[in-house]
Amino acid sequence: MSALAGDIGGFGPLLRHWRKRRRLSQLDLSLDSEVSQRHLSFLESGRARPSRQMVLQLSAALDLPLRDRNHLLTSAGFNAAFSWRGLSQDEMKPVRQALELLLNHHEPYPAVVVDRNWTLVTANAALPRLFTLLGDMAQVWRQVCPDGRPNVLKLSFHPAGLRPYIENFDEFAAHVINRTHREAIAHPAIAELLDEIMGYPDMPARWRFPDYGVDASPLLTMRLRKGDLRLAMFSTITTFGTAQDVTADELRVESFFPADDHSARVMRELGGSATTGSAPGL
């Protein structure tokens, strides 16, 4: 269950919670969902009970993730509408095949699959090849994620992770933190991850709050440097646009691209003698 969602109470308080997280007034949500403001007020106060269709209608207007649409349904006394399947189940074979295709076709550049909390699900072979340039990644993961659940955001910010090698850390981190603040609005569990990251040494207190005045450049480039090695990369995020399963809805593929010719050449050379195969974990 989403952090916070299980502690809020019944349908009315949970609906109000999500409306406020979306920074919507009752009038705004009324117009978006085509439900009268009076009825919406009654739903939030508990003076009216929603139908199943009404819950789904409001969930869609709030643009809730599938997991949280299920929570809203169960808080109103209905069964969940969206299933959760493990990625290894037979029904998820098309999802696995799509992910494998995306990962393998992105070689020789790195690509990772993460869940909504940025926990690493799998990656293509280019990622470990790249990280071997930075050191023993098995040891790094043990230091950064001692719980055994590798997390990409923790890896980026932890002083034992990539942080010492990110040449433009202040610029890079400020943008990523702001993005994570926005994600926490949709996924409250990310707020806990953000709190943990902000507890790392030397994290500026100003990053505890979103800064909507940050001047966003067209692309955020991460510049890695270790000794004479220099790499510059930016990334794209791919999601399943028609997911009807909670697991698929929460998966994201982050694909890294070289930001200059030198970085492209280094990555191609690293993958020159490698054989593309199935991504680990799929």
Short mmCIF file of C-alpha atoms in Angstrom, two decimals:
data_model
loop_
_atom_site.label_atom_id
_atom_site.label_comp_id
_atom_site.label_asym_id
_atom_site.label_seq_id
_atom_site.Cartn_x
_atom_site.Cartn_y
_atom_site.Cartn_z
CA MET A 1 0.00 0.00 0.00
CA SER A 2 1.16 3.52 -0.69
CA ALA A 3 2.78 5.25 2.23
CA LEU A 4 0.17 7.47 3.89
CA ALA A 5 -2.77 5.97 2.01
CA GLY A 6 -3.29 3.18 4.54
CA ASP A 7 -3.30 5.63 7.47
CA ILE A 8 -5.81 8.13 6.11
CA GLY A 9 -9.04 6.27 6.78
CA GLY A 10 -12.08 5.68 4.62
CA PHE A 11 -13.01 6.74 1.13
CA GLY A 12 -13.88 10.38 1.91
CA PRO A 13 -10.60 11.30 3.65
CA LEU A 14 -8.61 9.38 1.03
CA LEU A 15 -10.37 11.17 -1.82
CA ARG A 16 -9.72 14.53 -0.15
CA HIS A 17 -6.08 13.54 0.40
CA TRP A 18 -5.56 12.81 -3.30
CA ARG A 19 -7.42 15.94 -4.40
CA LYS A 20 -5.15 18.06 -2.24
CA ARG A 21 -2.02 16.24 -3.39
CA ARG A 22 -3.05 17.09 -6.94
CA ARG A 23 -3.54 20.70 -5.81
CA LEU A 24 -7.14 20.73 -6.99
CA SER A 25 -10.08 22.53 -5.45
CA GLN A 26 -13.41 20.74 -5.18
CA LEU A 27 -14.58 22.86 -8.10
CA ASP A 28 -11.55 21.80 -10.18
CA LEU A 29 -12.16 18.11 -9.54
CA SER A 30 -15.86 18.56 -10.08
CA LEU A 31 -15.25 19.94 -13.56
CA ASP A 32 -12.58 17.35 -14.42
CA SER A 33 -14.69 14.39 -13.29
CA GLU A 34 -18.09 15.74 -14.40
CA VAL A 35 -19.44 15.28 -10.87
CA SER A 36 -21.32 18.10 -9.16
CA GLN A 37 -19.33 20.02 -6.56
CA ARG A 38 -22.13 19.41 -4.04
CA HIS A 39 -21.97 15.64 -4.52
CA LEU A 40 -18.18 15.72 -4.34
CA SER A 41 -18.42 17.57 -1.03
CA PHE A 42 -20.84 14.93 0.27
CA LEU A 43 -18.47 12.14 -0.82
CA GLU A 44 -15.52 13.69 0.98
CA SER A 45 -17.52 14.31 4.16
CA GLY A 46 -19.05 10.83 4.19
CA ARG A 47 -22.62 12.09 3.70
CA ALA A 48 -22.82 10.15 0.42
CA ARG A 49 -21.49 6.78 -0.67
CA PRO A 50 -19.93 6.38 -4.13
CA SER A 51 -20.78 3.74 -6.68
CA ARG A 52 -17.96 1.62 -8.09
CA GLN A 53 -18.17 3.55 -11.37
CA MET A 54 -17.99 6.84 -9.48
CA VAL A 55 -14.77 5.74 -7.76
CA LEU A 56 -13.22 4.78 -11.09
CA GLN A 57 -14.40 8.06 -12.64
CA LEU A 58 -12.81 10.12 -9.87
CA SER A 59 -9.62 8.01 -9.98
CA ALA A 60 -9.30 8.70 -13.69
CA ALA A 61 -9.87 12.43 -13.19
CA LEU A 62 -7.16 12.44 -10.50
CA ASP A 63 -4.88 10.45 -12.84
CA LEU A 64 -4.07 7.98 -10.08
CA PRO A 65 -1.65 5.08 -10.64
CA LEU A 66 -3.43 1.72 -10.85
CA ARG A 67 -2.23 0.68 -7.39
CA ASP A 68 -3.86 3.75 -5.87
CA ARG A 69 -7.06 3.32 -7.88
CA ASN A 70 -7.33 -0.08 -6.23
CA HIS A 71 -6.80 1.52 -2.81
CA LEU A 72 -9.55 4.04 -3.47
CA LEU A 73 -11.92 1.24 -4.53
CA THR A 74 -11.24 -0.90 -1.47
CA SER A 75 -11.60 2.10 0.84
CA ALA A 76 -15.14 2.46 -0.58
CA GLY A 77 -15.89 -1.21 0.04
CA PHE A 78 -15.35 -2.53 -3.51
CA ASN A 79 -13.00 -5.15 -4.87
CA ALA A 80 -9.84 -3.99 -6.60
CA ALA A 81 -10.21 -3.52 -10.36
CA PHE A 82 -6.61 -3.99 -11.42
CA SER A 83 -4.61 -7.15 -10.88
CA TRP A 84 -1.03 -7.48 -9.69
CA ARG A 85 1.08 -10.15 -11.36
CA GLY A 86 4.68 -11.05 -10.78
CA LEU A 87 6.88 -10.28 -13.75
CA SER A 88 7.80 -13.97 -14.04
CA GLN A 89 4.19 -15.14 -14.46
CA ASP A 90 3.08 -16.57 -17.82
CA GLU A 91 0.57 -13.75 -18.41
CA MET A 92 3.44 -11.24 -18.21
CA LYS A 93 5.41 -12.83 -21.04
CA PRO A 94 4.55 -10.00 -23.52
CA VAL A 95 5.77 -7.48 -20.94
CA ARG A 96 9.04 -9.36 -20.45
CA GLN A 97 9.54 -9.64 -24.20
CA ALA A 98 8.95 -5.92 -24.68
CA LEU A 99 11.43 -5.06 -21.94
CA GLU A 100 14.03 -7.43 -23.32
CA LEU A 101 13.63 -5.93 -26.78
CA LEU A 102 14.07 -2.40 -25.46
CA LEU A 103 17.11 -3.30 -23.37
CA ASN A 104 18.93 -5.34 -25.97
CA HIS A 105 18.27 -2.93 -28.82
CA HIS A 106 19.75 -0.10 -26.79
CA GLU A 107 23.18 -1.74 -26.73
CA PRO A 108 25.96 -0.63 -26.55
CA TYR A 109 24.43 2.08 -24.37
CA PRO A 110 23.16 1.36 -20.84
CA ALA A 111 19.47 0.88 -20.04
CA VAL A 112 17.75 -0.16 -16.82
CA VAL A 113 14.27 -1.24 -15.76
CA VAL A 114 13.10 0.15 -12.42
CA ASP A 115 9.88 0.05 -10.43
CA ARG A 116 8.06 3.13 -9.21
CA ASN A 117 10.42 3.46 -6.22
CA TRP A 118 13.48 3.34 -8.51
CA THR A 119 14.40 -0.14 -7.34
CA LEU A 120 16.44 -1.87 -10.04
CA VAL A 121 14.52 -4.71 -11.69
CA THR A 122 16.97 -5.55 -14.48
CA ALA A 123 19.42 -3.96 -16.89
CA ASN A 124 21.14 -4.64 -20.19
CA ALA A 125 24.72 -5.86 -20.37
CA ALA A 126 26.06 -2.37 -21.09
CA LEU A 127 25.38 -1.20 -17.53
CA PRO A 128 27.79 -3.53 -15.70
CA ARG A 129 30.38 -2.98 -18.44
CA LEU A 130 30.21 0.75 -17.83
CA PHE A 131 30.27 0.45 -14.04
CA THR A 132 33.35 -1.78 -14.04
CA LEU A 133 35.23 1.38 -15.03
CA LEU A 134 34.20 2.90 -11.71
CA GLY A 135 35.09 -0.02 -9.44
CA ASP A 136 33.67 -3.19 -7.90
CA MET A 137 29.92 -2.66 -8.31
CA ALA A 138 29.00 -5.63 -6.10
CA GLN A 139 30.80 -3.91 -3.24
CA VAL A 140 29.26 -0.55 -4.13
CA TRP A 141 25.74 -2.01 -4.06
CA ARG A 142 26.42 -3.59 -0.64
CA GLN A 143 27.44 -0.21 0.76
CA VAL A 144 24.69 1.82 -0.88
CA CYS A 145 21.83 -0.67 -0.41
CA PRO A 146 22.67 -2.98 2.50
CA ASP A 147 19.09 -4.33 2.41
CA GLY A 148 19.99 -6.10 -0.84
CA ARG A 149 17.50 -4.12 -2.95
CA PRO A 150 19.55 -2.07 -5.45
CA ASN A 151 18.05 1.37 -5.89
CA VAL A 152 19.09 3.66 -8.73
CA LEU A 153 18.38 6.92 -6.88
CA LYS A 154 20.36 5.79 -3.84
CA LEU A 155 23.22 4.82 -6.14
CA SER A 156 23.26 8.32 -7.63
CA PHE A 157 23.24 10.21 -4.31
CA HIS A 158 25.05 7.99 -1.81
CA PRO A 159 28.64 9.07 -1.02
CA ALA A 160 29.74 5.45 -1.57
CA GLY A 161 27.90 5.32 -4.91
CA LEU A 162 28.19 7.46 -8.03
CA ARG A 163 28.13 10.79 -6.22
CA PRO A 164 31.95 11.26 -5.99
CA TYR A 165 32.21 10.63 -9.75
CA ILE A 166 29.42 12.99 -10.89
CA GLU A 167 31.36 16.04 -11.95
CA ASN A 168 28.29 18.29 -12.10
CA PHE A 169 26.67 16.82 -9.00
CA ASP A 170 25.06 20.02 -7.68
CA GLU A 171 23.35 20.80 -10.99
CA PHE A 172 22.42 17.18 -11.68
CA ALA A 173 21.19 16.47 -8.15
CA ALA A 174 19.09 19.63 -7.88
CA HIS A 175 17.12 18.68 -11.00
CA VAL A 176 16.71 15.04 -9.96
CA ILE A 177 15.56 16.04 -6.47
CA ASN A 178 12.97 18.39 -7.97
CA ARG A 179 11.73 15.63 -10.26
CA THR A 180 11.52 13.27 -7.27
CA HIS A 181 9.48 15.82 -5.33
CA ARG A 182 6.99 15.86 -8.22
CA GLU A 183 6.91 12.06 -8.33
CA ALA A 184 6.20 11.97 -4.59
CA ILE A 185 2.92 13.77 -5.28
CA ALA A 186 1.77 10.84 -7.39
CA HIS A 187 3.56 8.14 -5.41
CA PRO A 188 3.69 8.94 -1.67
CA ALA A 189 6.08 6.03 -1.00
CA ILE A 190 8.74 8.00 -2.87
CA ALA A 191 8.56 10.61 -0.10
CA GLU A 192 10.13 8.04 2.25
CA LEU A 193 12.91 7.36 -0.26
CA LEU A 194 13.48 11.09 -0.61
CA ASP A 195 13.71 11.48 3.17
CA GLU A 196 16.34 8.73 3.31
CA ILE A 197 18.38 10.33 0.53
CA MET A 198 18.19 13.74 2.19
CA GLY A 199 19.73 12.12 5.27
CA TYR A 200 22.97 11.41 3.38
CA PRO A 201 25.97 13.58 4.39
CA ASP A 202 26.24 17.10 2.95
CA MET A 203 22.84 17.18 1.29
CA PRO A 204 21.73 20.84 1.19
CA ALA A 205 18.72 21.59 3.39
CA ARG A 206 17.14 23.62 0.56
CA TRP A 207 16.62 20.39 -1.39
CA ARG A 208 14.05 19.25 1.16
CA PHE A 209 11.54 21.43 -0.65
CA PRO A 210 10.76 21.64 -4.37
CA ASP A 211 12.22 24.63 -6.17
CA TYR A 212 9.89 25.53 -9.01
CA GLY A 213 12.17 28.36 -10.03
CA VAL A 214 14.93 26.06 -11.29
CA ASP A 215 15.85 26.95 -14.85
CA ALA A 216 15.40 23.65 -16.67
CA SER A 217 17.70 23.10 -19.62
CA PRO A 218 16.42 21.06 -22.60
CA LEU A 219 18.36 17.99 -21.42
CA LEU A 220 19.91 17.19 -18.05
CA THR A 221 23.37 15.72 -18.63
CA MET A 222 25.19 13.63 -16.04
CA ARG A 223 28.95 14.06 -16.36
CA LEU A 224 30.98 11.22 -14.87
CA ARG A 225 34.70 11.47 -14.20
CA LYS A 226 37.18 9.07 -12.67
CA GLY A 227 40.83 9.81 -13.31
CA ASP A 228 41.25 10.30 -17.03
CA LEU A 229 37.88 8.73 -17.80
CA ARG A 230 35.13 11.18 -18.69
CA LEU A 231 31.60 10.33 -19.81
CA ALA A 232 28.56 12.52 -20.43
CA MET A 233 25.08 10.98 -20.64
CA PHE A 234 21.42 11.94 -20.66
CA SER A 235 18.44 9.63 -20.37
CA THR A 236 14.88 9.02 -21.52
CA ILE A 237 12.06 7.27 -19.65
CA THR A 238 9.75 4.73 -21.32
CA THR A 239 6.54 3.44 -19.72
CA PHE A 240 3.69 1.14 -20.72
CA GLY A 241 1.00 3.52 -21.89
CA THR A 242 -1.87 1.01 -21.86
CA ALA A 243 -1.05 -1.01 -18.74
CA GLN A 244 -3.96 -2.76 -17.02
CA ASP A 245 -1.78 -4.50 -14.44
CA VAL A 246 -0.22 -2.81 -11.42
CA THR A 247 3.23 -4.27 -12.05
CA ALA A 248 3.32 -3.18 -15.68
CA ASP A 249 1.93 0.24 -14.77
CA GLU A 250 4.82 0.86 -12.38
CA LEU A 251 7.71 -0.31 -14.56
CA ARG A 252 9.93 2.23 -16.29
CA VAL A 253 12.81 1.83 -18.69
CA GLU A 254 15.53 4.46 -18.33
CA SER A 255 17.73 4.50 -21.43
CA PHE A 256 21.03 6.38 -21.35
CA PHE A 257 22.47 8.10 -24.41
CA PRO A 258 25.94 9.59 -24.92
CA ALA A 259 25.90 13.38 -24.82
CA ASP A 260 29.02 13.77 -26.95
CA ASP A 261 31.14 11.89 -29.49
CA HIS A 262 33.81 10.93 -26.95
CA SER A 263 31.27 9.26 -24.66
CA ALA A 264 29.68 7.44 -27.60
CA ARG A 265 33.09 6.10 -28.68
CA VAL A 266 33.95 4.86 -25.16
CA MET A 267 30.61 3.04 -24.84
CA ARG A 268 30.94 1.47 -28.29
CA GLU A 269 34.47 0.29 -27.47
CA LEU A 270 33.27 -1.25 -24.20
CA GLY A 271 30.61 -3.20 -26.05
CA GLY A 272 32.70 -3.97 -29.12
CA SER A 273 33.56 -7.54 -28.19
CA ALA A 274 30.44 -8.25 -26.13
CA THR A 275 27.63 -10.48 -27.32
CA THR A 276 24.13 -9.11 -26.89
CA GLY A 277 21.95 -11.55 -24.96
CA SER A 278 18.94 -11.63 -22.70
CA ALA A 279 18.92 -8.94 -20.08
CA PRO A 280 19.66 -10.35 -16.60
CA GLY A 281 16.58 -10.95 -14.50
CA LEU A 282 14.02 -11.25 -17.28
#
